[in-house]
Coordinates of C-alpha atoms in Angstrom, one line a residue:
M20 CA 7.4 68.1 73.2
T21 CA 5.1 65.6 71.5
S22 CA 6.8 62.4 70.4
L23 CA 5.6 59.4 68.4
Q24 CA 7.6 57.3 70.9
A25 CA 6.3 58.8 74.1
P26 CA 2.5 58.7 74.6
S27 CA 0.7 61.2 76.9
A28 CA -1.9 58.7 78.1
V29 CA -1.9 55.1 79.4
V30 CA -4.3 52.4 80.5
M31 CA -3.6 50.8 83.8
I32 CA -5.5 47.9 85.6
R33 CA -5.9 48.2 89.3
P34 CA -5.1 44.8 90.8
H35 CA -7.4 43.7 93.6
H36 CA -6.2 40.1 93.7
F37 CA -2.5 40.4 92.9
R38 CA -0.2 37.4 93.3
S39 CA 2.7 35.7 91.6
N40 CA 1.3 33.7 88.7
P41 CA 2.1 30.0 88.9
E42 CA 1.3 29.5 85.2
T43 CA 4.2 31.8 84.1
K44 CA 6.8 30.8 86.7
G45 CA 8.3 28.2 84.3
D46 CA 9.8 30.7 81.8
N47 CA 9.9 34.0 83.7
A48 CA 13.2 34.0 85.6
F49 CA 12.3 37.5 87.0
Q50 CA 9.4 36.1 89.0
T51 CA 10.0 35.7 92.7
L52 CA 7.6 34.3 95.3
A53 CA 7.0 36.6 98.3
N54 CA 6.8 35.1 101.8
A55 CA 4.0 37.4 103.0
S56 CA 0.4 36.2 103.2
A57 CA -1.7 36.5 100.0
T58 CA -3.9 39.1 101.7
A59 CA -1.0 41.3 102.7
T60 CA 0.7 40.9 99.3
A61 CA -2.5 41.9 97.4
A62 CA -3.0 44.9 99.7
Q63 CA 0.6 46.1 99.3
A64 CA 0.4 45.8 95.5
L65 CA -2.8 47.8 95.5
A66 CA -1.2 50.5 97.5
E67 CA 1.9 50.6 95.2
F68 CA -0.4 50.8 92.2
D69 CA -2.4 53.7 93.6
G70 CA 0.9 55.5 94.4
A71 CA 2.1 55.0 90.8
V72 CA -1.1 56.4 89.4
E73 CA -0.9 59.4 91.6
A74 CA 2.7 60.0 90.6
L75 CA 1.9 59.7 86.9
R76 CA -1.1 62.0 87.1
G77 CA 0.9 64.4 89.2
A78 CA 3.5 64.6 86.3
G79 CA 0.8 65.4 83.8
V80 CA 0.2 61.9 82.3
S81 CA -3.4 61.0 81.5
V82 CA -4.2 57.7 83.2
H83 CA -7.3 55.6 82.5
V84 CA -7.7 53.2 85.4
F85 CA -9.8 50.0 85.3
D86 CA -10.4 47.9 88.3
D87 CA -9.8 44.2 88.1
T88 CA -12.8 42.3 89.3
T89 CA -11.9 38.6 89.1
T90 CA -9.6 36.4 91.2
E91 CA -8.5 34.5 88.1
T92 CA -6.1 37.0 86.6
P93 CA -3.1 37.4 88.9
D94 CA -1.1 39.3 86.2
S95 CA -3.9 41.7 85.3
V96 CA -1.7 44.6 86.4
F97 CA 0.4 44.1 83.2
P98 CA -2.1 45.1 80.4
N99 CA 0.6 45.9 77.8
N100 CA 0.8 42.3 76.9
W101 CA -2.7 41.9 75.6
F102 CA -3.3 45.0 73.6
S103 CA -1.4 47.8 71.9
T104 CA -2.3 51.1 70.2
H105 CA -0.8 52.8 67.2
A106 CA -0.8 56.2 65.4
G107 CA -3.4 56.4 62.7
G108 CA -6.1 54.9 64.9
H109 CA -5.0 51.2 65.0
V110 CA -5.4 48.8 67.9
A111 CA -4.1 45.2 68.2
V112 CA -5.3 42.5 70.6
Y113 CA -3.0 39.6 71.2
P114 CA -3.0 35.9 72.0
M115 CA -1.4 35.0 75.3
F116 CA 0.8 32.1 76.3
A117 CA -0.5 31.3 79.8
K118 CA -4.2 30.2 79.8
N119 CA -5.1 32.3 82.9
R120 CA -3.6 35.4 81.2
R121 CA -6.1 35.1 78.4
K122 CA -8.8 36.1 80.8
E123 CA -7.2 39.6 81.1
R124 CA -8.6 40.8 77.8
R125 CA -11.4 43.3 78.4
W126 CA -13.6 44.7 75.8
D127 CA -14.6 47.6 78.1
V128 CA -11.0 48.8 77.7
I129 CA -11.3 48.7 73.9
E130 CA -14.7 50.5 74.1
L131 CA -13.1 53.2 76.2
L132 CA -10.5 53.7 73.5
K133 CA -13.2 54.0 70.9
R134 CA -15.1 56.6 72.9
E135 CA -12.1 58.8 73.9
Y136 CA -9.8 58.4 70.9
R137 CA -10.0 58.1 67.2
V138 CA -9.9 54.3 66.5
Q139 CA -10.1 53.2 62.9
D140 CA -9.7 49.5 63.3
V141 CA -9.1 46.7 65.9
I142 CA -7.1 43.7 64.7
D143 CA -7.7 40.8 67.0
Y144 CA -5.1 38.0 66.8
S145 CA -6.4 36.3 70.0
G146 CA -8.2 33.5 68.2
L147 CA -4.9 32.1 67.2
E148 CA -4.4 30.9 70.8
Q149 CA -6.5 27.9 69.6
D150 CA -3.6 27.1 67.3
G151 CA -1.0 27.3 70.1
L152 CA 0.3 30.7 68.9
S153 CA 1.1 33.7 71.1
L154 CA 2.5 37.2 70.7
E155 CA 2.4 39.0 74.0
G156 CA 2.1 42.6 72.8
T157 CA 4.7 45.2 73.8
G158 CA 6.2 42.7 76.2
A159 CA 7.2 40.4 73.4
M160 CA 8.0 43.3 71.1
V161 CA 9.8 46.6 71.9
L162 CA 8.5 48.9 69.2
D163 CA 10.4 51.8 67.7
H164 CA 7.5 53.9 66.6
I165 CA 9.8 56.3 64.8
G166 CA 12.1 53.9 63.0
R167 CA 9.2 51.3 62.6
I168 CA 11.3 48.4 64.0
A169 CA 9.9 45.7 66.2
Y170 CA 12.8 44.4 68.3
T171 CA 11.8 40.9 69.4
V172 CA 13.6 38.3 71.6
K173 CA 12.9 34.7 70.4
S174 CA 10.7 33.0 72.9
N175 CA 7.5 30.9 73.3
R176 CA 5.7 34.2 73.8
A177 CA 6.6 35.6 70.4
D178 CA 5.6 33.2 67.6
P179 CA 7.6 34.1 64.4
V180 CA 4.7 33.6 62.0
L181 CA 2.4 35.9 64.1
L182 CA 5.2 38.4 64.5
E183 CA 5.5 38.6 60.7
R184 CA 1.8 39.0 60.4
F185 CA 1.8 41.8 62.9
C186 CA 4.6 43.6 61.2
T187 CA 2.9 43.4 57.8
H188 CA -0.4 44.8 59.3
F189 CA 1.3 47.6 61.3
N190 CA 4.2 48.5 59.0
F191 CA 7.1 47.4 61.3
E192 CA 10.3 45.7 60.4
P193 CA 10.9 42.7 62.6
M194 CA 14.4 42.5 64.2
V195 CA 14.6 39.2 66.0
F196 CA 17.4 37.9 68.2
E197 CA 18.1 35.3 71.0
A198 CA 18.8 36.7 74.4
K199 CA 19.9 34.8 77.6
D200 CA 20.6 35.8 81.2
E201 CA 23.8 35.1 83.1
A202 CA 22.5 31.7 84.0
G203 CA 21.9 30.8 80.4
R204 CA 18.1 31.0 80.6
D205 CA 16.2 32.5 77.7
V206 CA 14.8 36.0 78.3
Y207 CA 11.0 35.6 78.2
H208 CA 10.0 39.2 77.2
T209 CA 11.9 41.7 75.1
N210 CA 10.8 44.6 77.3
V211 CA 12.8 43.4 80.3
L212 CA 15.9 43.5 78.1
M213 CA 15.4 46.9 76.5
G214 CA 13.4 50.1 76.3
I215 CA 13.4 52.8 73.6
G216 CA 13.0 56.5 74.2
T217 CA 13.0 59.3 71.7
G218 CA 16.7 60.1 71.9
Y219 CA 18.2 57.0 73.7
A220 CA 17.7 53.3 74.1
L221 CA 18.3 51.2 77.2
I222 CA 19.5 47.7 76.4
C223 CA 21.8 45.0 77.7
L224 CA 23.8 44.1 74.6
D225 CA 25.8 41.4 76.4
M226 CA 22.6 39.3 76.8
I227 CA 22.2 39.1 73.0
A228 CA 23.6 35.6 72.4
D229 CA 25.0 36.2 68.9
P230 CA 27.9 38.7 68.8
A231 CA 27.2 39.7 65.2
R232 CA 23.5 40.3 66.0
R233 CA 24.6 42.3 69.0
V234 CA 26.5 44.7 66.7
E235 CA 23.5 44.9 64.3
V236 CA 21.0 45.7 67.0
A237 CA 23.2 48.5 68.4
A238 CA 23.8 49.8 64.9
R239 CA 20.1 50.0 64.1
L240 CA 19.4 51.8 67.3
E241 CA 22.1 54.4 66.5
E242 CA 20.9 54.7 62.9
T243 CA 17.5 55.8 64.2
G244 CA 19.1 58.6 66.3
R245 CA 19.3 56.9 69.7
Q246 CA 22.2 57.0 72.1
V247 CA 22.7 53.5 73.3
I248 CA 22.8 53.1 77.1
D249 CA 24.4 49.7 77.5
L250 CA 23.0 48.1 80.7
T251 CA 24.6 45.3 82.7
P252 CA 22.9 42.0 83.4
H253 CA 22.7 43.1 87.1
Q254 CA 20.8 46.3 86.0
I255 CA 18.5 44.2 83.9
A256 CA 17.8 41.9 86.9
N257 CA 16.7 45.1 88.7
F258 CA 14.4 46.0 85.9
A259 CA 16.4 48.9 84.5
G260 CA 15.4 48.0 81.0
N261 CA 11.7 47.8 81.8
A262 CA 10.9 51.5 81.4
L263 CA 8.6 53.6 79.2
E264 CA 9.0 57.1 78.0
L265 CA 5.9 59.2 78.4
T266 CA 4.8 62.8 77.7
G267 CA 3.4 64.7 80.7
R268 CA 4.1 68.4 81.4
K269 CA 7.5 67.4 80.2
R270 CA 9.0 64.3 78.7
L271 CA 9.4 61.6 81.3
L272 CA 10.9 58.1 81.7
A273 CA 8.7 56.0 83.9
L274 CA 10.6 53.3 85.7
S275 CA 10.7 51.7 89.1
A276 CA 12.7 53.2 92.0
K277 CA 14.6 49.9 92.1
A278 CA 15.5 50.3 88.4
L279 CA 16.6 54.0 88.9
D280 CA 18.8 53.0 91.9
A281 CA 20.5 50.4 89.6
L282 CA 21.5 53.0 87.0
R283 CA 24.9 54.7 87.1
P284 CA 25.1 58.6 87.2
D285 CA 26.5 58.7 83.7
Q286 CA 23.6 56.6 82.3
I287 CA 21.1 58.8 84.1
S288 CA 22.8 61.9 82.6
V289 CA 22.2 60.6 79.1
I290 CA 18.5 60.0 79.9
E291 CA 18.2 63.5 81.4
Q292 CA 19.3 65.1 78.2
S293 CA 15.8 64.3 76.8
A294 CA 13.6 63.0 79.6
E295 CA 13.2 63.3 83.4
P296 CA 13.3 60.0 85.2
L297 CA 10.0 59.4 87.1
P298 CA 10.7 56.6 89.7
L299 CA 7.7 54.6 90.9
T300 CA 8.0 52.4 94.1
I301 CA 6.5 49.0 93.2
P302 CA 8.6 46.3 95.0
T303 CA 5.7 44.0 95.6
I304 CA 4.4 44.2 92.0
E305 CA 7.9 43.4 90.7
T306 CA 7.8 40.0 92.5
A307 CA 5.4 39.0 89.7
G308 CA 8.3 39.3 87.1
G309 CA 7.4 42.6 85.5
S310 CA 8.0 46.3 86.4
V311 CA 6.7 49.7 85.4
R312 CA 6.8 49.3 81.7
C313 CA 4.6 46.2 81.9
M314 CA 2.0 48.1 84.0
L315 CA 1.6 50.8 81.3
A316 CA -0.3 50.3 78.1
G317 CA 0.6 53.4 76.1
I318 CA -2.1 55.1 74.1
H319 CA -0.7 56.2 70.7
L320 CA -4.1 57.4 69.4
S321 CA -5.5 60.9 68.7
P322 CA -8.0 62.1 71.3
R323 CA -11.5 62.9 70.1
E324 CA -12.5 66.5 70.2
R325 CA -15.1 67.2 72.8
K326 CA -18.3 68.7 71.3
S327 CA -19.6 71.6 73.3
A328 CA -23.2 71.5 74.4

């Protein structure tokens, strides 16, 4: 049941002041501006978040919830961009592209990880923001924890020098490629294009710009034992690639209800061979340009043993 790829615990940030971030609108084509009032939008996002937490916990996933306390972080609900965790007790903290997203980093989250899990070291890249560098965590990189490959779309949110540094520190092989949507716009984060499970991979190969690279990416996924589920651009627009495999009472694929509705029965059948889809209803949160995977910062750390009194 246990899998290097599918964590059994996540960190989530409860958004009290959710709204679509004006600082990221320029390069996030998935972002849409809602017509509802700011108060109504924030309230709806909060309700969706709480429903998602309840569903995850009900499925046996351990969820650590932190409440956002500032009005200055509209994207706080997407914590996977500013930190990641890795087997062996390693944590990375990342530099962010948008200035207001830099305020999302919270050291109380890191302290919780140290208390509850075995953390050996924390490598903090965030100071490199001063040099204009960014690498937005598991948004910019989709990590194959089994094959040790960091799939990365070229973008201003994934600096190549910093990517190489991360891969050296954390023992991943970078696999970089250009990806564009049907309108010819660059894909801003890799995790809207693809998601990797233990036995399958969700990816829109047609959006990889270079045909030769497209073949290479598919081949690498297959070499690591994944059955490739080739998504369409329409399915990507409905966040079908923005999913995260988790371990609860059984292996799960957490994705949005919108994403699951966009998948074909034959694609769902492939997923169900190794994981049960767990749809979460988050239409308001998705207007900010991210979906379920972005909301979940997976914990790939060993829990501490509780000492008896």
